[in-house]
Coordinates of C-alpha atoms in Angstrom, one line a residue:
X29 CA 10.6 -20.6 2.5
X30 CA 11.3 -23.7 0.4
X31 CA 13.8 -26.0 2.0
X32 CA 17.4 -25.0 1.2
X33 CA 20.7 -26.2 2.6
X34 CA 23.1 -23.7 4.2
X35 CA 25.4 -24.2 1.3
X36 CA 22.6 -23.3 -1.2
X37 CA 21.8 -20.2 0.7
X38 CA 25.5 -19.2 0.7
X39 CA 25.7 -19.8 -3.0
X40 CA 22.6 -17.7 -3.7
X41 CA 23.8 -14.8 -1.6
X42 CA 27.5 -14.9 -2.2
X43 CA 28.1 -15.7 1.4
X44 CA 30.4 -17.9 3.5
X45 CA 29.4 -20.4 6.2
X46 CA 30.5 -19.8 9.8
X47 CA 29.4 -22.1 12.6
X48 CA 26.9 -24.0 10.5
X49 CA 27.2 -27.3 8.7
X50 CA 27.1 -27.2 4.9
X51 CA 24.2 -29.7 4.8
X52 CA 22.2 -27.9 7.5
X53 CA 18.6 -27.5 6.3
X54 CA 16.8 -24.2 6.5
X55 CA 13.1 -24.9 5.9
X56 CA 11.2 -22.4 8.0
X57 CA 10.1 -18.8 7.7
X58 CA 12.5 -16.0 6.8
X59 CA 12.1 -13.2 9.3
X60 CA 13.8 -10.0 10.3
X61 CA 12.3 -9.9 13.8
X62 CA 13.6 -12.4 16.4
X63 CA 10.2 -12.5 18.0
X64 CA 8.8 -14.0 14.7
X65 CA 11.4 -16.9 14.5
X66 CA 10.0 -20.3 13.7
X67 CA 11.9 -23.6 14.3
X68 CA 14.2 -24.3 11.3
X69 CA 13.8 -20.8 9.9
X70 CA 16.3 -18.1 8.8
X71 CA 16.8 -14.9 10.8
X72 CA 18.0 -12.0 8.7
X73 CA 20.1 -9.7 10.9
X74 CA 19.4 -6.3 9.3
X75 CA 21.3 -3.3 10.6
X76 CA 18.8 -0.6 11.5
X77 CA 18.8 3.1 12.3
X78 CA 18.0 2.4 15.9
X79 CA 18.6 -1.3 16.5
X80 CA 21.0 -3.8 14.9
X81 CA 19.6 -7.2 14.1
X82 CA 22.9 -8.8 14.9
X83 CA 22.3 -8.0 18.5
X84 CA 19.3 -10.3 18.5
X85 CA 20.9 -13.2 16.6
X86 CA 21.5 -15.3 19.7
X87 CA 17.9 -14.9 20.7
X88 CA 16.8 -16.0 17.3
X89 CA 18.9 -19.1 17.4
X90 CA 17.7 -19.9 20.9
X91 CA 14.1 -19.7 19.5
X92 CA 14.9 -22.2 16.8
X93 CA 16.4 -20.4 13.9
X94 CA 18.5 -22.8 11.8
X95 CA 20.8 -20.0 10.5
X96 CA 21.4 -16.3 10.6
X97 CA 22.0 -14.2 7.5
X98 CA 24.6 -11.8 8.9
X99 CA 27.3 -9.3 7.9
X100 CA 29.9 -10.8 10.3
X101 CA 30.5 -14.0 12.2
X102 CA 28.6 -14.1 15.5
X103 CA 28.9 -15.9 18.8
X104 CA 26.4 -16.6 21.5
X105 CA 26.5 -15.7 25.2
X106 CA 28.6 -18.8 25.9
X107 CA 31.2 -17.8 23.3
X108 CA 30.2 -20.6 20.9
X109 CA 29.8 -19.7 17.2
X110 CA 26.3 -19.0 16.0
X111 CA 25.2 -20.7 12.7
X112 CA 25.7 -17.9 10.2
X113 CA 25.8 -17.3 6.5
X114 CA 28.1 -14.2 6.4
X115 CA 27.5 -11.9 3.4
X116 CA 28.9 -8.5 2.4
X117 CA 25.5 -6.8 2.6
X118 CA 22.6 -8.3 4.4
X119 CA 19.9 -6.4 2.6
X120 CA 21.3 -7.2 -0.8
X121 CA 21.7 -10.8 0.1
X122 CA 18.1 -11.0 1.2
X123 CA 17.1 -9.8 -2.3
X124 CA 19.4 -12.3 -4.0
X125 CA 18.0 -15.2 -1.9
X126 CA 14.4 -14.2 -2.9
X127 CA 15.5 -14.0 -6.5
X128 CA 17.0 -17.5 -6.4
X129 CA 13.9 -19.0 -4.6
X130 CA 11.5 -17.5 -7.1
X131 CA 13.6 -18.8 -10.1
X132 CA 13.3 -22.3 -8.6
X133 CA 9.6 -21.9 -8.0
X134 CA 9.1 -20.9 -11.6
X135 CA 10.9 -24.0 -12.8
X136 CA 8.8 -26.2 -10.6
X137 CA 5.6 -24.4 -11.7
X138 CA 6.0 -25.4 -15.3
X139 CA 6.9 -29.0 -14.6
X140 CA 4.2 -31.7 -14.9
X141 CA 1.8 -31.2 -11.9
X142 CA 3.3 -27.7 -11.2
X143 CA 1.2 -24.8 -9.8
X144 CA 1.4 -22.7 -12.9
X145 CA 2.7 -19.8 -10.8
X146 CA 1.9 -16.3 -12.0
X147 CA 3.6 -13.2 -10.5
X148 CA 1.8 -9.8 -10.5
X149 CA 3.5 -6.6 -9.6
X150 CA 1.4 -3.5 -8.6
X151 CA 2.8 0.1 -8.5
X152 CA 1.4 3.6 -8.7
X153 CA 1.4 6.8 -6.7
X154 CA -2.1 6.1 -5.2
X155 CA -4.0 2.9 -4.5
X156 CA -1.3 0.2 -4.5
X157 CA -2.2 -1.4 -1.2
X158 CA -5.9 -1.4 -1.8
X159 CA -5.5 -2.8 -5.3
X160 CA -3.1 -5.4 -4.0
X161 CA -5.6 -6.4 -1.3
X162 CA -8.4 -6.7 -3.8
X163 CA -6.3 -8.7 -6.2
X164 CA -5.1 -11.0 -3.5
X165 CA -8.7 -11.8 -2.5
X166 CA -9.7 -12.4 -6.1
X167 CA -6.8 -14.8 -6.7
X168 CA -7.1 -16.4 -3.3
X169 CA -10.6 -17.6 -4.1
X170 CA -9.3 -19.7 -7.0
X171 CA -5.9 -20.9 -5.8
X172 CA -3.1 -20.6 -3.2
X173 CA -2.0 -17.0 -3.1
X174 CA 0.8 -15.1 -1.4
X175 CA 0.5 -11.3 -1.0
X176 CA 2.3 -8.8 1.2
X177 CA 1.1 -8.0 4.7
X178 CA 0.2 -4.3 5.1
X179 CA 2.5 -2.4 2.7
X180 CA 5.6 -4.6 2.4
X181 CA 6.6 -3.0 -0.9
X182 CA 10.3 -2.1 -0.6
X183 CA 13.7 -3.7 -0.9
X184 CA 13.1 -5.6 2.4
X185 CA 9.3 -6.2 2.3
X186 CA 9.2 -7.5 -1.2
X187 CA 11.8 -10.3 -0.8
X188 CA 10.3 -11.3 2.5
X189 CA 7.0 -11.7 0.7
X190 CA 8.6 -13.7 -2.2
X191 CA 10.2 -16.0 0.4
X192 CA 6.8 -16.9 1.8
X193 CA 5.9 -18.7 -1.4
X194 CA 6.3 -22.4 -2.0
X195 CA 5.7 -25.0 -4.6
X196 CA 1.9 -24.9 -4.1
X197 CA 1.7 -21.1 -4.7
X198 CA -0.4 -20.3 -7.8
X199 CA -0.4 -16.5 -7.5
X200 CA 2.2 -14.2 -6.1
X201 CA 0.8 -10.7 -5.8
X202 CA 3.5 -8.1 -5.0
X203 CA 3.2 -4.4 -4.2
X204 CA 6.1 -2.5 -5.6
X205 CA 6.9 1.0 -4.2
X206 CA 9.3 3.5 -5.6
X207 CA 10.5 6.7 -3.9
X208 CA 13.3 7.3 -6.4
X209 CA 14.7 6.2 -9.8
X210 CA 16.0 2.7 -10.0
X211 CA 13.9 1.3 -7.2
X212 CA 11.5 -0.6 -9.4
X213 CA 14.3 -1.9 -11.5
X214 CA 15.8 -3.4 -8.4
X215 CA 12.6 -4.9 -7.3
X216 CA 11.7 -6.4 -10.7
X217 CA 15.2 -7.9 -10.9
X218 CA 14.3 -9.9 -7.8
X219 CA 10.8 -10.7 -9.0
X220 CA 10.1 -10.1 -12.7
X221 CA 6.3 -10.0 -13.1
X222 CA 4.2 -11.9 -15.5
X223 CA 1.7 -9.0 -15.1
X224 CA 2.6 -5.5 -14.2
X225 CA -0.1 -3.0 -13.1
X226 CA 0.5 0.8 -13.1
X227 CA -2.3 2.7 -11.4
X228 CA -1.5 6.4 -11.6
X229 CA 1.5 8.8 -11.8
X230 CA 1.0 11.4 -9.0
X231 CA 2.8 13.5 -6.5
X232 CA 3.6 10.8 -3.9
X233 CA 7.3 10.9 -2.9
X234 CA 7.8 13.7 -5.4
X235 CA 10.8 15.0 -3.4
X236 CA 12.8 11.8 -4.0
X237 CA 12.7 11.9 -7.8
X238 CA 14.5 15.1 -8.6
X239 CA 12.7 15.9 -11.9
X240 CA 9.0 16.6 -11.2
X241 CA 6.1 14.4 -12.1
X242 CA 7.7 13.3 -15.4
X243 CA 10.6 11.9 -13.5
X244 CA 8.0 10.0 -11.4
X245 CA 6.5 8.6 -14.6
X246 CA 9.9 7.4 -15.8
X247 CA 10.6 5.7 -12.5
X248 CA 7.1 4.0 -12.5
X249 CA 7.7 2.8 -16.1
X250 CA 10.6 0.6 -14.7
X251 CA 8.0 -2.0 -13.7
X252 CA 6.8 -2.4 -17.3
X253 CA 10.4 -2.7 -18.5
X254 CA 11.0 -5.3 -15.8
X255 CA 8.3 -7.6 -17.1
X256 CA 9.1 -11.1 -18.4
X257 CA 9.5 -11.2 -22.2
X258 CA 5.9 -12.4 -22.6
X259 CA 4.5 -10.4 -19.7
X260 CA 1.3 -8.3 -19.8
X261 CA 1.2 -4.6 -18.9
X262 CA -2.0 -3.5 -17.2
X263 CA -2.2 0.3 -17.6
X264 CA -4.5 3.1 -16.6
X265 CA -6.2 4.5 -19.7
X266 CA -7.2 7.7 -17.8
X267 CA -3.6 8.7 -17.1
X268 CA -1.7 9.9 -20.1
X269 CA 1.7 9.3 -18.5
X270 CA 0.7 5.7 -17.6
X271 CA -0.8 4.8 -21.0
X272 CA 2.3 6.1 -22.7
X273 CA 4.2 3.2 -21.0
X274 CA 2.5 0.9 -23.5
X275 CA 5.4 1.6 -25.9
X276 CA 7.7 0.0 -23.4
X277 CA 5.7 -3.2 -22.9
X278 CA 7.4 -6.4 -24.2
X279 CA 4.1 -8.2 -24.7
X280 CA 0.4 -7.6 -24.5
X281 CA -1.2 -4.4 -23.0
X282 CA -4.5 -4.4 -21.1
X283 CA -6.1 -1.0 -20.3
X284 CA -8.5 -0.1 -17.6
X285 CA -10.4 3.1 -16.6
X286 CA -13.3 5.3 -17.4
X287 CA -12.2 6.3 -20.9
X288 CA -14.0 4.8 -23.8
X289 CA -11.9 2.2 -25.4
X290 CA -10.4 0.9 -22.2
X291 CA -10.4 -2.8 -22.1
X292 CA -11.8 -3.0 -18.6
X293 CA -14.4 -0.2 -17.8
X294 CA -16.9 0.7 -15.2
X295 CA -20.3 2.0 -16.3
X296 CA -23.5 3.0 -14.5
X297 CA -21.5 3.9 -11.4
X298 CA -23.7 4.8 -8.4
X299 CA -22.9 5.4 -4.7
X300 CA -25.1 4.3 -1.9
X301 CA -25.7 6.3 1.3
X302 CA -22.6 4.8 2.9
X303 CA -20.4 5.9 0.0
X304 CA -20.0 2.4 -1.5
X305 CA -20.0 2.1 -5.3
X306 CA -22.1 -0.1 -7.5
X307 CA -21.2 -0.4 -11.2
X308 CA -21.3 -2.6 -14.2
X309 CA -17.9 -4.2 -15.0
X310 CA -17.6 -4.0 -18.8
X311 CA -14.9 -6.0 -20.6
X312 CA -14.0 -5.8 -24.3
X313 CA -16.4 -3.1 -25.1
X314 CA -17.2 -2.9 -28.8
X315 CA -15.6 -6.3 -29.6
X316 CA -17.0 -9.7 -30.4
X317 CA -16.0 -10.7 -26.9
X318 CA -17.8 -7.9 -25.0
X319 CA -19.1 -9.1 -21.7
X320 CA -20.3 -7.5 -18.5
X321 CA -21.2 -8.2 -14.8
X322 CA -22.6 -6.3 -11.9
X323 CA -20.3 -5.4 -9.0
X324 CA -21.2 -3.9 -5.6
X325 CA -18.1 -2.9 -3.6
X326 CA -17.9 -3.0 0.2
X327 CA -15.2 -0.4 0.2
X328 CA -16.1 3.2 1.0
X329 CA -15.3 5.9 -1.6
X330 CA -15.9 6.3 -5.4
X331 CA -12.1 6.3 -6.0
X332 CA -12.1 2.5 -5.2
X333 CA -13.9 1.9 -8.4
X334 CA -10.6 2.7 -10.1
X335 CA -8.7 0.3 -7.8
X336 CA -11.3 -2.4 -8.5
X337 CA -10.9 -2.0 -12.3
X338 CA -7.1 -2.4 -12.0
X339 CA -7.5 -5.5 -9.8
X340 CA -10.1 -6.9 -12.3
X341 CA -7.9 -6.3 -15.3
X342 CA -4.9 -8.0 -13.6
X343 CA -7.1 -11.0 -12.4
X344 CA -8.4 -11.5 -16.0
X345 CA -4.8 -11.3 -17.3
X346 CA -3.8 -14.2 -15.0
X347 CA -6.7 -16.4 -16.0
X348 CA -9.7 -15.7 -13.8
X349 CA -13.1 -15.5 -15.4
X350 CA -15.3 -12.4 -15.5
X351 CA -17.8 -14.1 -13.1
X352 CA -15.0 -15.0 -10.7
X353 CA -13.8 -11.4 -10.8
X354 CA -17.2 -9.8 -10.3
X355 CA -18.1 -12.2 -7.5
X356 CA -14.8 -11.7 -5.8
X357 CA -14.9 -7.9 -6.0
X358 CA -18.4 -7.9 -4.5
X359 CA -17.3 -9.9 -1.6
X360 CA -13.9 -8.2 -1.0
X361 CA -13.1 -6.3 2.1
X362 CA -10.6 -3.7 3.1
X363 CA -7.7 -5.7 4.6
X364 CA -4.9 -3.3 5.5
X365 CA -5.2 -1.0 8.6
X366 CA -5.6 2.8 8.4
X367 CA -7.0 2.7 4.9
X368 CA -10.5 4.1 4.6
X369 CA -11.4 2.0 7.7
X370 CA -14.9 3.0 8.7
X371 CA -16.1 2.6 12.3
X372 CA -19.6 3.5 13.5
X373 CA -19.0 4.2 17.2
X374 CA -21.6 3.5 19.9
X375 CA -21.9 7.3 20.6
X376 CA -23.2 7.9 17.1
X377 CA -19.9 9.2 15.6
X378 CA -18.6 7.7 12.4
X379 CA -14.8 7.6 12.0
X380 CA -13.0 7.1 8.7
X381 CA -9.4 6.2 9.5
X382 CA -7.3 6.8 6.3
X383 CA -4.1 7.7 8.2
X384 CA -1.6 5.3 6.7
X385 CA -0.5 7.5 3.9
X386 CA -1.3 10.7 2.1
X387 CA -0.5 12.7 -1.0
X388 CA -2.5 15.3 -2.9
X389 CA -4.4 12.7 -5.0
X390 CA -5.4 10.4 -2.1
X391 CA -6.2 13.4 0.1
X392 CA -8.6 14.7 -2.5
X393 CA -10.3 11.3 -2.9
X394 CA -10.7 10.9 0.9
X395 CA -12.2 14.3 1.3
X396 CA -14.7 13.7 -1.4
X397 CA -15.6 10.4 0.2
X398 CA -16.1 12.3 3.5
X399 CA -18.5 14.7 1.8
X400 CA -20.5 11.8 0.4
X401 CA -20.7 10.0 3.7
X402 CA -21.8 13.1 5.6
X403 CA -24.3 14.2 3.0
X404 CA -26.6 17.0 4.0
X405 CA -27.7 15.8 7.4
X406 CA -24.5 15.0 9.2
X407 CA -21.5 17.3 10.2
X408 CA -18.3 16.5 8.3
X409 CA -15.0 16.8 10.2
X410 CA -11.6 16.5 8.5
X411 CA -8.6 15.9 10.7
X412 CA -5.6 16.5 8.4
X413 CA -1.9 16.2 9.0
X414 CA 1.1 16.8 6.8
X415 CA 1.7 15.1 3.5
X416 CA 5.4 14.2 3.5
X417 CA 8.0 13.9 0.7
X418 CA 6.4 16.4 -1.7
X419 CA 9.5 18.4 -2.3
X420 CA 9.5 22.1 -3.3
X421 CA 5.8 22.1 -4.1
X422 CA 4.8 21.0 -0.6
X423 CA 3.3 24.3 0.6
X424 CA 1.3 24.8 -2.6
X425 CA 0.0 21.2 -2.3
X426 CA -1.2 21.7 1.3
X427 CA -2.7 25.1 0.5
X428 CA -4.7 23.5 -2.3
X429 CA -6.1 20.9 0.1
X430 CA -7.3 23.7 2.4
X431 CA -9.1 25.4 -0.5
X432 CA -10.7 22.1 -1.4
X433 CA -12.0 21.6 2.2
X434 CA -13.9 24.9 1.8
X435 CA -15.3 24.0 -1.6
X436 CA -16.5 20.7 -0.3
X437 CA -18.2 22.5 2.6
X438 CA -16.5 20.5 5.2
X439 CA -18.1 21.5 8.6
X440 CA -14.9 21.5 10.7
X441 CA -11.3 21.0 9.7
X442 CA -8.6 20.2 12.4
X443 CA -5.1 20.8 11.0
X444 CA -2.6 18.9 13.0
X445 CA 1.0 20.0 13.3
X446 CA 3.1 22.9 12.0
X447 CA 4.0 21.0 8.8
X448 CA 0.3 21.1 7.8
X449 CA -0.3 24.7 8.6
X450 CA -0.7 25.6 4.9
X451 CA -3.9 23.6 4.8
X452 CA -5.4 26.1 7.3
X453 CA -3.9 29.0 5.3
X454 CA -5.5 27.7 2.1
X455 CA -8.9 27.3 3.7
X456 CA -8.7 30.8 5.1
X457 CA -7.8 32.3 1.7
X458 CA -10.6 30.3 0.1
X459 CA -13.2 31.9 2.4
X460 CA -13.3 30.0 5.7
X461 CA -14.1 32.2 8.6
X462 CA -14.6 31.9 12.3
X463 CA -13.9 28.5 13.9
X464 CA -14.5 26.3 10.9
X465 CA -10.7 25.6 10.7
X466 CA -8.5 25.1 13.8
X467 CA -4.8 24.3 14.2
X468 CA -3.8 21.7 16.7
X469 CA -0.1 21.6 17.8
X470 CA 0.1 17.8 17.8
X471 CA -1.9 14.5 18.0
X472 CA -2.5 14.9 21.8
X473 CA -3.9 18.4 21.3
X474 CA -6.2 17.2 18.5
X475 CA -7.4 14.3 20.6
X476 CA -8.2 16.6 23.5
X477 CA -10.1 19.0 21.2
X478 CA -12.1 16.2 19.6
X479 CA -13.0 14.7 22.9
X480 CA -14.9 17.9 23.7
X481 CA -16.1 18.7 20.2
X482 CA -17.5 15.4 18.8
X483 CA -21.2 14.7 19.0
X484 CA -23.6 12.1 17.7
X485 CA -24.0 12.2 13.9
X486 CA -20.5 13.5 13.2
X487 CA -18.5 11.9 10.4
X488 CA -14.7 12.3 11.0
X489 CA -12.0 11.7 8.5
X490 CA -8.4 11.2 9.8
X491 CA -5.9 11.6 7.0
X492 CA -2.1 12.2 6.8
X493 CA 1.2 10.6 5.8
X494 CA 2.1 7.8 8.2
X495 CA 5.2 9.7 9.4
X496 CA 3.0 12.5 10.6
X497 CA 1.7 10.2 13.3
X498 CA -2.1 10.7 12.9
X499 CA -2.5 6.9 12.8
X500 CA -2.3 7.2 16.6
X501 CA -5.3 9.4 16.6
X502 CA -7.0 7.0 14.2
X503 CA -6.5 4.2 16.7
X504 CA -7.7 6.4 19.6
X505 CA -10.9 7.4 17.8
X506 CA -11.8 4.0 16.6
X507 CA -10.9 2.0 19.7
X508 CA -12.9 4.1 22.2
X509 CA -16.2 6.0 22.3
X510 CA -14.4 9.2 22.8
X511 CA -10.8 10.5 22.4
X512 CA -8.9 10.8 25.8
X513 CA -8.5 14.2 27.2
X514 CA -5.1 15.8 27.0
X515 CA -3.6 19.2 27.4
X516 CA -2.6 21.0 24.2
X517 CA -2.8 24.0 22.0
X518 CA -5.6 24.3 19.5
X519 CA -6.0 27.6 17.8
X520 CA -8.6 29.1 15.6
X521 CA -7.5 31.3 12.7

């Protein structure tokens, strides 16, 4: 974080000083985990469902924290007051601190010799983290760039990301998640984007919106309404609910997608044997400024072409050249764990770990990628868990995935957990017979079954929502040549 005095932090957060001098300087990292404290930093004592950050404040101070953002005055083991900025609500105060820091950075950025800071916000039901990772690599190649680790995209992760920026930061790439109305309004109040990217309106977190997919679209449009007055909206031309948001944009609109007329398109798309896409990146088709460049992605799955187009459109909007974008996309890697992470094991089994998150759109994309990877000469195995937060349509959505598994001719499907049972039901109704689809009680049961079942040449996809826990199976399958044996129930239909 940029250096601030304790008084400045109190003013930004509406807090009061307790046990800390007004002129005390806070100039280190802002963290919520006492194990991550750096000398001179700020420890944010967030109350949690299972642990309370206030209980670790003394540890944080002992590790070098200059101050604690807390909901109440605190004392150490010796009874002495800990250096605190006491606020009514720690989470809200964290956001207000990030808002103030970003406002200061924007002023510094436009001063002579400033960084010219540009802020990009990325949202959508599918592909946020991958697009953010691609864009961060594109921007990072041309200037100092800050982007979230993993999926820090909520009311805690976003301000923590903002607070990592300093006067040298040229690009601040932010992932903005929404699981209900008003969430993006809150996040864009903290960090109004110069460029807002909307990927797709889908069924992710549908249960939290209360009005079906149109309510999701309304909530996602908040990022466009939260743009700076001269901000640029980067919108998916292939999604009618997204392109309709152009009417809400305060400034220019850039479109991307497969549709003719999109400002940034992919043509001549091909997949290699490993499922990686090659395409021509076409910009300004049909205009005097039309230009193109060849891109070869390292990411597995044709659906990543769409993410690459979104990242390209955003990068062009913040000033990168077409050559810089094409070169950057060709060299970009998958950065976040459990997202189409492909591992070729020594025993000849290929594992595709995409277990961080799942909704019907991303599940379909991953299954199609599995089919491409396996081709005609390898056995495809889909290990699928529950897709959470789908609301009333959850059973139908899982049933549809089971039917798709059959249509894609997946060789073996392992459905993990009672919450995903409808996947097996859908597969059976579509025409799966015998032992092509099995139901495992839990992750341990699935691991035990796969330890006996996998053989050289198999291609295994692991896919579910994070809360379903299949990420543990992803770790097991990618870290060792075989899954550990365990007792557990696996049943055929």
